[in-house]
Amino acid sequence: MEKRKTFGGSLGFVLAAAGSAVGLGNIWRFPYLAARDGGGLFLVIYIILALTFGFTLVTAEIAIGRKTKQSPLTAYGKLNKNWTWLGWISSIVPFIILPYYCVIGGWVLKYLIAFLTGHGIDAAKEGYFTDFITSKGEPLIMMFIFLFAVTVVIYLGVNKGIESFSKVIMPVLLVLVVGIAIFSLTITKTDDAGVTRTGLQGLKYYVIPNLDGLTVKKFFNVVMDAMGQLFYSLSVAMGILIAYGSYVKDDANLPRSINQIEIFDTLVAFLAGVMIIPAVYVFSGTDGMASGPSLMFVALPKIFASMGKAGTIVGIIFFAMVLFAAITSAMSVLEAIVSGMIDSDKRFSRGKAVIIEFIVSLALACLVCFGYNDLYFELKLPNGAVGQILDVMDYVSNSILMPIGAIATCILVGWVIKPKVIIDEVEKSGDKMGRKRLFTVMIKYIAPVCLFVLLLMSLGIF
Ligand code: PHE
């Protein structure tokens, strides 16, 4: 059998993992939650959770990957024979996520093309987004291009594909985010009533903690929002970090890489807020904040349109940046699946695994697209949201399977194989792991309990 590939260096690994972590969640959900949950208050809680809860989950998964040198499908079984089933959960999650993530990736591509071809103004018109996603041809074509591009990168493999691509794209992404963030701080506008709002006022609204009317219940909600966001943002419980961890060399400095991945992800999330909140504030005031598709595909194009000529350029840069963020995340999801197929009993070659998964995802992604026309339905989900096929897949993977997988991982590491196995793995290279006690307490007690509360909330029980 072919020897397992490894990332050429720490930088490649850090940028690939950060590429996975930085995705649509950072851009369309983090700023909204921060604006809604008291600005700086949310930011402080998020950072504290990233250094404790996030750090614990990321460390556990990367170390499991490096220790076992196995894909998510096979790694858990290698740690303990009775836990093979957890490998299946961790592999089903990316399998469900990939198709719908590619559909959204296709939407981003469509908007980028619209701005590039000078049709950015149309994108601001009422009904543009709905007309597009309910149409029959274009969403399919865009999804196909996106999925195809992701498949090519993964076909090229760990070094020529994932590592090389991430090393180019991630620095560019950072530059684009910083550029738009700075621009956003410079805008000002006077509305018809003569009120002038500036980007800097918007920044204050974002970063200064707003404790007005804070109650214990509200505080609890902010903590749970931050935790849910963090959990999704770090790409844990999707099998991804195990797959990427399995390609890290034994002598690499894991503690340092883990810190860098977390810093990168949190920095981009924070900057996405600097990019979006002041712009929304200047053009629509504090009530204008939206999240998810309606922020990205409806509210922001309107803002770009009201910026005149500059809006076209900002729109191009913005959607290019989002496309990069989405591609590197989708790559990691596909790799989590493909690595499992390669390591499974069937021992698929990379080429075969990639082609099979491409065909299956394509079929499922077509269904997701049809969910907005021929297969349209409205289903009320247990968490109160109403959705189509895409939302159902998102709900099952993110709100149900991911918390279950993460709770099980905590139990396996905390109580079955014991935290020391992970700590020893992290320190194998001779680099000291900080926060060891914290890691042990977190993984045994605090993280599983928090995740359980998160699960109950998603189920609408809490
Ligand atoms: N961390 C990603 C984000 O914030 C989540 C994600 C990763 C989703 C990989 C899908 C695939 O958007």
CSV table of C-alpha atoms and ligand atoms in Angstrom, one decimal:
chain,number,residue,atom,x,y,z
A,1,MET,CA,0.0,0.0,0.0
A,2,GLU,CA,1.1,3.5,-0.7
A,3,LYS,CA,2.8,5.3,2.3
A,4,ARG,CA,0.5,7.9,4.0
A,5,LYS,CA,1.2,11.4,2.7
A,6,THR,CA,2.1,14.1,5.2
A,7,PHE,CA,1.9,17.9,5.0
A,8,GLY,CA,5.3,19.3,4.0
A,9,GLY,CA,5.4,21.7,6.9
A,10,SER,CA,3.5,23.2,9.8
A,11,LEU,CA,2.5,26.2,7.7
A,12,GLY,CA,0.7,24.0,5.2
A,13,PHE,CA,-1.2,22.2,7.9
A,14,VAL,CA,-2.1,25.4,9.8
A,15,LEU,CA,-3.4,27.1,6.6
A,16,ALA,CA,-5.3,24.0,5.5
A,17,ALA,CA,-7.0,23.6,8.9
A,18,ALA,CA,-7.6,27.3,9.1
A,19,GLY,CA,-9.0,27.1,5.6
A,20,SER,CA,-11.5,24.6,6.8
A,21,ALA,CA,-12.4,26.6,9.9
A,22,VAL,CA,-12.8,29.9,8.1
A,23,GLY,CA,-16.1,29.4,6.1
A,24,LEU,CA,-19.5,30.8,5.7
A,25,GLY,CA,-20.1,30.6,9.4
A,26,ASN,CA,-17.4,33.2,10.1
A,27,ILE,CA,-18.9,35.5,7.5
A,28,TRP,CA,-22.6,35.2,7.7
A,29,ARG,CA,-23.3,34.1,11.3
A,30,PHE,CA,-20.6,35.5,13.6
A,31,PRO,CA,-21.2,39.2,12.9
A,32,TYR,CA,-24.9,38.8,13.3
A,33,LEU,CA,-24.6,37.0,16.6
A,34,ALA,CA,-22.1,39.6,17.9
A,35,ALA,CA,-24.4,42.5,16.9
A,36,ARG,CA,-27.4,40.8,18.5
A,37,ASP,CA,-25.7,39.6,21.6
A,38,GLY,CA,-24.3,42.8,23.0
A,39,GLY,CA,-21.2,43.4,20.8
A,40,GLY,CA,-18.1,43.2,23.0
A,41,LEU,CA,-19.8,41.0,25.5
A,42,PHE,CA,-20.2,38.3,22.9
A,43,LEU,CA,-16.7,38.8,21.7
A,44,VAL,CA,-15.2,38.4,25.1
A,45,ILE,CA,-17.3,35.3,25.8
A,46,TYR,CA,-16.4,33.8,22.4
A,47,ILE,CA,-12.6,34.3,23.0
A,48,ILE,CA,-12.8,32.7,26.5
A,49,LEU,CA,-14.7,29.8,25.0
A,50,ALA,CA,-12.2,29.4,22.1
A,51,LEU,CA,-9.3,29.2,24.6
A,52,THR,CA,-11.0,26.5,26.7
A,53,PHE,CA,-13.9,24.6,25.0
A,54,GLY,CA,-12.6,25.1,21.4
A,55,PHE,CA,-9.0,24.4,22.3
A,56,THR,CA,-10.1,21.1,24.0
A,57,LEU,CA,-12.1,19.8,21.1
A,58,VAL,CA,-9.6,20.8,18.4
A,59,THR,CA,-6.7,19.3,20.3
A,60,ALA,CA,-8.5,16.0,20.9
A,61,GLU,CA,-9.4,15.5,17.2
A,62,ILE,CA,-6.0,16.6,15.7
A,63,ALA,CA,-4.2,14.3,18.2
A,64,ILE,CA,-6.5,11.4,17.4
A,65,GLY,CA,-5.7,11.8,13.7
A,66,ARG,CA,-2.0,12.1,14.2
A,67,LYS,CA,-1.8,9.2,16.7
A,68,THR,CA,-3.8,6.7,14.6
A,69,LYS,CA,-2.7,7.9,11.2
A,70,GLN,CA,-6.2,7.0,10.1
A,71,SER,CA,-9.2,8.7,8.6
A,72,PRO,CA,-12.2,9.6,10.7
A,73,LEU,CA,-14.0,6.4,9.6
A,74,THR,CA,-11.3,4.2,10.9
A,75,ALA,CA,-9.5,6.2,13.6
A,76,TYR,CA,-12.0,5.6,16.5
A,77,GLY,CA,-12.0,1.9,15.9
A,78,LYS,CA,-8.2,1.9,16.1
A,79,LEU,CA,-8.3,3.7,19.5
A,80,ASN,CA,-10.8,1.2,20.8
A,81,LYS,CA,-12.5,-1.6,18.9
A,82,ASN,CA,-15.9,-1.0,20.6
A,83,TRP,CA,-16.0,2.6,19.2
A,84,THR,CA,-16.0,1.9,15.5
A,85,TRP,CA,-19.5,3.2,15.3
A,86,LEU,CA,-18.3,6.7,16.2
A,87,GLY,CA,-16.2,6.6,13.0
A,88,TRP,CA,-19.4,6.1,11.1
A,89,ILE,CA,-21.1,9.1,12.7
A,90,SER,CA,-18.0,11.3,12.0
A,91,SER,CA,-18.1,10.2,8.4
A,92,ILE,CA,-21.8,10.6,7.8
A,93,VAL,CA,-21.6,14.3,8.9
A,94,PRO,CA,-19.3,15.4,6.1
A,95,PHE,CA,-21.2,13.2,3.7
A,96,ILE,CA,-24.4,15.1,4.4
A,97,ILE,CA,-22.7,18.5,4.5
A,98,LEU,CA,-20.8,18.4,1.3
A,99,PRO,CA,-23.8,18.5,-1.2
A,100,TYR,CA,-25.6,21.4,0.4
A,101,TYR,CA,-22.4,23.3,1.0
A,102,CYS,CA,-21.6,23.0,-2.7
A,103,VAL,CA,-25.1,24.4,-3.5
A,104,ILE,CA,-24.4,27.5,-1.4
A,105,GLY,CA,-20.9,27.7,-2.9
A,106,GLY,CA,-22.6,27.8,-6.3
A,107,TRP,CA,-24.8,30.7,-5.1
A,108,VAL,CA,-21.6,32.6,-4.1
A,109,LEU,CA,-20.1,31.9,-7.5
A,110,LYS,CA,-23.2,33.2,-9.2
A,111,TYR,CA,-23.0,36.5,-7.3
A,112,LEU,CA,-19.3,36.8,-8.0
A,113,ILE,CA,-20.0,36.4,-11.7
A,114,ALA,CA,-22.9,38.9,-11.5
A,115,PHE,CA,-20.6,41.5,-10.0
A,116,LEU,CA,-17.7,40.7,-12.4
A,117,THR,CA,-20.0,41.1,-15.4
A,118,GLY,CA,-21.4,44.4,-14.2
A,119,HIS,CA,-24.7,43.1,-13.1
A,120,GLY,CA,-24.1,43.8,-9.4
A,121,ILE,CA,-26.9,46.3,-9.4
A,122,ASP,CA,-29.4,43.7,-10.5
A,123,ALA,CA,-28.4,41.6,-7.5
A,124,ALA,CA,-29.8,44.3,-5.3
A,125,LYS,CA,-33.3,44.1,-6.9
A,126,GLU,CA,-36.2,42.7,-4.9
A,127,GLY,CA,-36.7,39.0,-5.6
A,128,TYR,CA,-33.3,38.5,-7.4
A,129,PHE,CA,-32.1,35.9,-4.9
A,130,THR,CA,-35.4,34.0,-4.8
A,131,ASP,CA,-35.8,34.1,-8.5
A,132,PHE,CA,-32.3,32.7,-8.9
A,133,ILE,CA,-32.5,29.8,-6.4
A,134,THR,CA,-35.9,28.7,-7.6
A,135,SER,CA,-34.8,28.7,-11.3
A,136,LYS,CA,-34.1,25.3,-12.8
A,137,GLY,CA,-30.8,25.6,-14.7
A,138,GLU,CA,-28.4,28.1,-13.2
A,139,PRO,CA,-28.1,26.9,-9.6
A,140,LEU,CA,-27.3,23.4,-10.9
A,141,ILE,CA,-24.6,24.7,-13.2
A,142,MET,CA,-23.0,26.9,-10.5
A,143,MET,CA,-23.1,24.0,-8.0
A,144,PHE,CA,-21.5,21.7,-10.6
A,145,ILE,CA,-18.6,24.1,-11.2
A,146,PHE,CA,-18.0,24.6,-7.5
A,147,LEU,CA,-18.1,20.9,-6.7
A,148,PHE,CA,-15.9,20.1,-9.7
A,149,ALA,CA,-13.2,22.6,-8.6
A,150,VAL,CA,-13.2,21.2,-5.1
A,151,THR,CA,-13.0,17.6,-6.5
A,152,VAL,CA,-10.0,18.5,-8.6
A,153,VAL,CA,-8.1,19.9,-5.6
A,154,ILE,CA,-8.8,16.8,-3.6
A,155,TYR,CA,-7.9,14.5,-6.5
A,156,LEU,CA,-4.5,16.2,-6.6
A,157,GLY,CA,-3.9,15.0,-3.0
A,158,VAL,CA,-2.6,16.3,0.3
A,159,ASN,CA,0.5,18.1,-1.0
A,160,LYS,CA,-0.2,19.1,-4.5
A,161,GLY,CA,-3.9,19.8,-3.8
A,162,ILE,CA,-4.8,20.8,-0.3
A,163,GLU,CA,-1.5,22.2,1.0
A,164,SER,CA,-0.5,24.1,-2.2
A,165,PHE,CA,-3.9,25.5,-2.6
A,166,SER,CA,-4.3,26.6,1.0
A,167,LYS,CA,-0.9,28.3,1.0
A,168,VAL,CA,-1.9,30.5,-1.8
A,169,ILE,CA,-5.6,31.1,-1.1
A,170,MET,CA,-5.5,31.7,2.7
A,171,PRO,CA,-3.1,34.7,2.7
A,172,VAL,CA,-5.0,36.2,-0.2
A,173,LEU,CA,-8.2,35.8,1.8
A,174,LEU,CA,-6.8,37.5,4.8
A,175,VAL,CA,-5.6,40.4,2.7
A,176,LEU,CA,-9.1,40.8,1.1
A,177,VAL,CA,-10.9,40.7,4.5
A,178,VAL,CA,-8.5,43.3,5.9
A,179,GLY,CA,-9.0,45.5,2.8
A,180,ILE,CA,-12.8,45.4,3.0
A,181,ALA,CA,-12.7,45.9,6.8
A,182,ILE,CA,-10.6,49.1,6.4
A,183,PHE,CA,-12.9,50.3,3.7
A,184,SER,CA,-16.0,49.7,5.8
A,185,LEU,CA,-14.6,51.9,8.5
A,186,THR,CA,-14.2,54.8,6.2
A,187,ILE,CA,-17.8,55.0,4.9
A,188,THR,CA,-20.2,57.7,6.0
A,189,LYS,CA,-23.8,58.5,5.0
A,190,THR,CA,-26.4,61.1,5.8
A,191,ASP,CA,-29.9,59.9,5.5
A,192,ASP,CA,-33.0,61.9,4.4
A,193,ALA,CA,-33.7,63.0,8.0
A,194,GLY,CA,-30.2,64.6,8.1
A,195,VAL,CA,-28.7,61.9,10.4
A,196,THR,CA,-25.1,61.1,9.6
A,197,ARG,CA,-23.8,57.7,10.5
A,198,THR,CA,-20.2,56.7,10.2
A,199,GLY,CA,-18.3,53.4,9.9
A,200,LEU,CA,-16.5,54.2,13.1
A,201,GLN,CA,-19.7,54.5,15.0
A,202,GLY,CA,-20.6,51.1,13.6
A,203,LEU,CA,-17.4,49.7,14.9
A,204,LYS,CA,-18.2,51.1,18.4
A,205,TYR,CA,-21.5,49.4,18.3
A,206,TYR,CA,-19.7,46.1,17.4
A,207,VAL,CA,-16.9,46.1,20.0
A,208,ILE,CA,-18.2,48.0,23.0
A,209,PRO,CA,-20.0,45.6,25.3
A,210,ASN,CA,-23.6,46.5,25.6
A,211,LEU,CA,-24.9,45.4,29.0
A,212,ASP,CA,-28.3,47.1,28.8
A,213,GLY,CA,-31.0,44.9,30.2
A,214,LEU,CA,-28.6,42.0,30.8
A,215,THR,CA,-30.3,39.3,32.8
A,216,VAL,CA,-28.9,35.9,33.9
A,217,LYS,CA,-31.1,34.2,31.3
A,218,LYS,CA,-29.9,36.6,28.5
A,219,PHE,CA,-26.3,36.0,29.6
A,220,PHE,CA,-26.8,32.2,29.4
A,221,ASN,CA,-28.2,32.6,25.9
A,222,VAL,CA,-25.2,34.7,24.8
A,223,VAL,CA,-22.9,31.9,26.1
A,224,MET,CA,-24.9,29.2,24.3
A,225,ASP,CA,-24.9,31.3,21.1
A,226,ALA,CA,-21.1,31.8,21.3
A,227,MET,CA,-20.6,28.1,22.0
A,228,GLY,CA,-22.8,26.9,19.2
A,229,GLN,CA,-21.0,29.3,16.8
A,230,LEU,CA,-17.6,28.2,18.0
A,231,PHE,CA,-18.4,24.6,17.7
A,232,TYR,CA,-19.5,25.0,14.1
A,233,SER,CA,-16.7,27.4,13.2
A,234,LEU,CA,-13.7,25.3,14.3
A,235,SER,CA,-14.8,22.4,12.1
A,236,VAL,CA,-14.9,19.9,14.9
A,237,ALA,CA,-17.1,16.8,14.9
A,238,MET,CA,-17.0,16.7,11.1
A,239,GLY,CA,-14.1,14.2,10.9
A,240,ILE,CA,-12.1,17.0,9.2
A,241,LEU,CA,-9.5,17.6,11.9
A,242,ILE,CA,-8.9,13.9,12.3
A,243,ALA,CA,-8.3,13.6,8.6
A,244,TYR,CA,-6.0,16.6,8.5
A,245,GLY,CA,-4.3,15.6,11.8
A,246,SER,CA,-3.5,12.2,10.3
A,247,TYR,CA,-1.3,14.0,7.7
A,248,VAL,CA,0.8,15.9,10.3
A,249,LYS,CA,4.4,14.7,10.9
A,250,ASP,CA,5.3,13.2,14.2
A,251,ASP,CA,7.9,15.8,14.9
A,252,ALA,CA,5.6,18.8,14.2
A,253,ASN,CA,4.9,21.2,17.0
A,254,LEU,CA,1.2,20.6,17.6
A,255,PRO,CA,0.6,23.0,20.5
A,256,ARG,CA,1.8,25.9,18.4
A,257,SER,CA,-0.2,24.8,15.3
A,258,ILE,CA,-3.4,24.5,17.3
A,259,ASN,CA,-3.0,28.0,18.7
A,260,GLN,CA,-2.4,29.4,15.3
A,261,ILE,CA,-5.4,27.7,13.8
A,262,GLU,CA,-7.6,29.1,16.5
A,263,ILE,CA,-6.2,32.6,16.2
A,264,PHE,CA,-6.6,32.6,12.4
A,265,ASP,CA,-10.3,31.4,12.7
A,266,THR,CA,-11.2,33.9,15.4
A,267,LEU,CA,-9.3,36.8,13.7
A,268,VAL,CA,-11.2,36.2,10.5
A,269,ALA,CA,-14.5,36.0,12.3
A,270,PHE,CA,-13.8,39.2,14.1
A,271,LEU,CA,-12.7,41.0,10.9
A,272,ALA,CA,-15.8,39.8,9.2
A,273,GLY,CA,-17.7,41.7,11.8
A,274,VAL,CA,-15.5,44.8,11.2
A,275,MET,CA,-16.3,44.4,7.5
A,276,ILE,CA,-20.0,43.9,7.8
A,277,ILE,CA,-21.4,45.6,10.9
A,278,PRO,CA,-20.2,49.1,10.2
A,279,ALA,CA,-21.4,48.9,6.6
A,280,VAL,CA,-24.9,47.6,7.7
A,281,TYR,CA,-25.0,50.2,10.4
A,282,VAL,CA,-24.2,53.1,8.1
A,283,PHE,CA,-26.7,52.1,5.4
A,284,SER,CA,-29.5,50.5,7.5
A,285,GLY,CA,-28.9,51.3,11.2
A,286,THR,CA,-28.9,48.8,13.9
A,287,ASP,CA,-32.1,47.1,12.7
A,288,GLY,CA,-30.6,46.1,9.4
A,289,MET,CA,-28.5,43.2,10.7
A,290,ALA,CA,-29.4,39.9,9.2
A,291,SER,CA,-27.7,36.5,9.1
A,292,GLY,CA,-27.3,33.6,6.8
A,293,PRO,CA,-28.3,33.7,3.1
A,294,SER,CA,-30.4,36.9,3.6
A,295,LEU,CA,-27.4,38.8,4.8
A,296,MET,CA,-25.1,37.7,2.1
A,297,PHE,CA,-27.4,37.5,-0.9
A,298,VAL,CA,-30.0,40.2,-0.1
A,299,ALA,CA,-28.8,42.8,2.4
A,300,LEU,CA,-25.2,43.1,1.3
A,301,PRO,CA,-25.9,43.4,-2.4
A,302,LYS,CA,-28.3,46.3,-1.6
A,303,ILE,CA,-25.5,48.0,0.4
A,304,PHE,CA,-23.0,47.5,-2.4
A,305,ALA,CA,-25.6,49.0,-4.9
A,306,SER,CA,-25.9,52.1,-2.7
A,307,MET,CA,-22.2,52.6,-2.8
A,308,GLY,CA,-22.2,53.5,-6.5
A,309,LYS,CA,-19.2,52.6,-8.6
A,310,ALA,CA,-17.1,51.6,-5.6
A,311,GLY,CA,-19.9,49.1,-4.8
A,312,THR,CA,-19.0,47.0,-7.8
A,313,ILE,CA,-15.4,46.7,-6.8
A,314,VAL,CA,-16.2,46.0,-3.2
A,315,GLY,CA,-18.8,43.4,-4.3
A,316,ILE,CA,-16.2,41.6,-6.5
A,317,ILE,CA,-13.7,41.5,-3.7
A,318,PHE,CA,-16.2,40.4,-1.2
A,319,PHE,CA,-17.7,37.6,-3.2
A,320,ALA,CA,-14.2,36.4,-4.3
A,321,MET,CA,-13.2,36.3,-0.6
A,322,VAL,CA,-16.3,34.4,0.3
A,323,LEU,CA,-15.8,31.9,-2.5
A,324,PHE,CA,-12.2,31.2,-1.3
A,325,ALA,CA,-13.5,30.7,2.2
A,326,ALA,CA,-16.2,28.3,1.0
A,327,ILE,CA,-13.8,26.3,-1.3
A,328,THR,CA,-11.3,25.6,1.4
A,329,SER,CA,-14.0,24.5,3.7
A,330,ALA,CA,-15.6,22.3,1.1
A,331,MET,CA,-12.2,20.8,0.3
A,332,SER,CA,-11.8,19.7,3.9
A,333,VAL,CA,-15.2,18.1,3.9
A,334,LEU,CA,-14.5,16.1,0.8
A,335,GLU,CA,-11.1,15.0,2.1
A,336,ALA,CA,-12.8,13.7,5.3
A,337,ILE,CA,-14.9,11.5,3.2
A,338,VAL,CA,-12.3,10.4,0.7
A,339,SER,CA,-9.7,9.6,3.4
A,340,GLY,CA,-12.3,7.3,4.9
A,341,MET,CA,-12.9,5.5,1.7
A,342,ILE,CA,-9.1,5.1,1.1
A,343,ASP,CA,-8.6,3.7,4.6
A,344,SER,CA,-11.7,1.5,4.6
A,345,ASP,CA,-11.6,-2.3,4.1
A,346,LYS,CA,-12.3,-1.7,0.4
A,347,ARG,CA,-9.0,0.3,0.1
A,348,PHE,CA,-10.1,2.5,-2.7
A,349,SER,CA,-7.4,4.4,-4.6
A,350,ARG,CA,-7.7,8.2,-4.2
A,351,GLY,CA,-8.8,8.6,-7.8
A,352,LYS,CA,-11.6,6.1,-7.5
A,353,ALA,CA,-12.7,7.4,-4.1
A,354,VAL,CA,-12.8,11.0,-5.4
A,355,ILE,CA,-14.8,10.0,-8.5
A,356,ILE,CA,-17.4,7.9,-6.6
A,357,GLU,CA,-17.9,10.7,-4.0
A,358,PHE,CA,-18.2,13.3,-6.7
A,359,ILE,CA,-21.0,11.4,-8.4
A,360,VAL,CA,-22.9,10.7,-5.2
A,361,SER,CA,-22.5,14.4,-4.0
A,362,LEU,CA,-23.6,15.7,-7.4
A,363,ALA,CA,-26.8,13.6,-7.2
A,364,LEU,CA,-27.6,14.8,-3.7
A,365,ALA,CA,-26.7,18.4,-4.5
A,366,CYS,CA,-29.2,18.2,-7.4
A,367,LEU,CA,-31.8,17.2,-5.0
A,368,VAL,CA,-30.9,20.1,-2.8
A,369,CYS,CA,-31.4,22.5,-5.8
A,370,PHE,CA,-34.7,20.9,-6.7
A,371,GLY,CA,-35.7,21.5,-3.1
A,372,TYR,CA,-36.4,25.1,-4.2
A,373,ASN,CA,-38.7,24.2,-7.1
A,374,ASP,CA,-40.0,20.7,-8.0
A,375,LEU,CA,-39.3,19.2,-4.6
A,376,TYR,CA,-40.4,22.3,-2.6
A,377,PHE,CA,-41.9,21.7,0.8
A,378,GLU,CA,-42.0,23.6,4.1
A,379,LEU,CA,-41.0,21.6,7.1
A,380,LYS,CA,-41.0,22.9,10.6
A,381,LEU,CA,-37.9,21.7,12.4
A,382,PRO,CA,-37.7,21.0,16.1
A,383,ASN,CA,-35.6,24.1,16.7
A,384,GLY,CA,-38.5,26.2,15.4
A,385,ALA,CA,-37.0,27.0,11.9
A,386,VAL,CA,-38.9,26.3,8.8
A,387,GLY,CA,-36.9,24.8,5.9
A,388,GLN,CA,-36.4,23.0,2.7
A,389,ILE,CA,-34.1,20.0,1.9
A,390,LEU,CA,-31.0,22.1,2.5
A,391,ASP,CA,-32.1,23.2,5.9
A,392,VAL,CA,-33.1,19.7,6.9
A,393,MET,CA,-29.7,18.4,5.9
A,394,ASP,CA,-28.1,21.2,7.8
A,395,TYR,CA,-30.2,20.6,10.8
A,396,VAL,CA,-29.5,16.8,10.9
A,397,SER,CA,-25.8,17.2,10.5
A,398,ASN,CA,-25.0,20.3,12.5
A,399,SER,CA,-27.7,20.3,15.2
A,400,ILE,CA,-28.0,16.5,15.9
A,401,LEU,CA,-25.2,14.4,14.6
A,402,MET,CA,-22.3,16.8,15.4
A,403,PRO,CA,-23.1,17.3,19.0
A,404,ILE,CA,-23.7,13.6,19.4
A,405,GLY,CA,-20.3,12.8,17.8
A,406,ALA,CA,-18.6,15.4,19.9
A,407,ILE,CA,-20.1,14.2,23.2
A,408,ALA,CA,-19.1,10.6,22.3
A,409,THR,CA,-15.5,11.8,21.5
A,410,CYS,CA,-15.3,13.5,24.9
A,411,ILE,CA,-16.4,10.3,26.6
A,412,LEU,CA,-14.0,8.1,24.6
A,413,VAL,CA,-11.1,10.4,25.3
A,414,GLY,CA,-12.0,11.5,28.8
A,415,TRP,CA,-13.1,8.2,30.3
A,416,VAL,CA,-12.1,5.3,28.0
A,417,ILE,CA,-8.6,5.9,26.6
A,418,LYS,CA,-8.0,8.7,29.1
A,419,PRO,CA,-6.8,12.3,28.4
A,420,LYS,CA,-3.1,11.3,29.0
A,421,VAL,CA,-3.0,9.5,25.7
A,422,ILE,CA,-3.9,12.7,23.9
A,423,ILE,CA,-1.5,14.8,26.0
A,424,ASP,CA,1.3,12.4,25.3
A,425,GLU,CA,0.5,12.5,21.6
A,426,VAL,CA,0.6,16.3,21.6
A,427,GLU,CA,3.9,16.3,23.5
A,428,LYS,CA,5.5,13.5,21.4
A,429,SER,CA,7.6,16.0,19.5
A,430,GLY,CA,9.1,17.3,22.7
A,431,ASP,CA,7.0,20.5,22.7
A,432,LYS,CA,5.1,21.2,25.9
A,433,MET,CA,1.4,21.4,25.9
A,434,GLY,CA,0.0,24.2,27.9
A,435,ARG,CA,-3.4,24.1,29.7
A,436,LYS,CA,-3.1,20.3,30.4
A,437,ARG,CA,-5.2,20.4,33.6
A,438,LEU,CA,-7.8,22.5,31.8
A,439,PHE,CA,-7.9,20.1,28.9
A,440,THR,CA,-8.5,17.1,31.3
A,441,VAL,CA,-11.3,18.8,33.2
A,442,MET,CA,-12.8,20.1,30.0
A,443,ILE,CA,-12.9,16.9,28.1
A,444,LYS,CA,-14.1,14.8,31.0
A,445,TYR,CA,-16.8,17.0,32.5
A,446,ILE,CA,-17.4,20.4,31.2
A,447,ALA,CA,-17.4,20.0,27.4
A,448,PRO,CA,-19.7,16.9,27.3
A,449,VAL,CA,-22.2,18.6,29.6
A,450,CYS,CA,-22.2,21.9,27.5
A,451,LEU,CA,-22.5,19.9,24.3
A,452,PHE,CA,-25.5,18.0,25.8
A,453,VAL,CA,-27.2,21.3,26.6
A,454,LEU,CA,-26.5,22.4,23.0
A,455,LEU,CA,-28.1,19.2,21.7
A,456,LEU,CA,-31.1,19.7,23.9
A,457,MET,CA,-31.5,23.2,22.7
A,458,SER,CA,-31.3,22.1,19.0
A,459,LEU,CA,-33.9,19.5,19.7
A,460,GLY,CA,-36.2,22.2,21.0
A,461,ILE,CA,-36.3,20.6,24.5
A,462,PHE,CA,-34.5,23.3,26.4
B,1,PHE,N1,-16.0,26.1,9.9
B,1,PHE,C1,-16.9,26.3,8.8
B,1,PHE,C2,-17.5,27.6,8.8
B,1,PHE,O1,-17.4,28.4,9.7
B,1,PHE,C3,-17.9,25.2,8.8
B,1,PHE,C4,-17.7,24.2,7.8
B,1,PHE,C5,-16.5,23.7,7.6
B,1,PHE,C6,-18.8,23.9,7.1
B,1,PHE,C7,-16.4,22.8,6.7
B,1,PHE,C8,-18.6,23.0,6.2
B,1,PHE,C9,-17.4,22.5,5.9
B,1,PHE,O2,-18.2,27.9,7.9
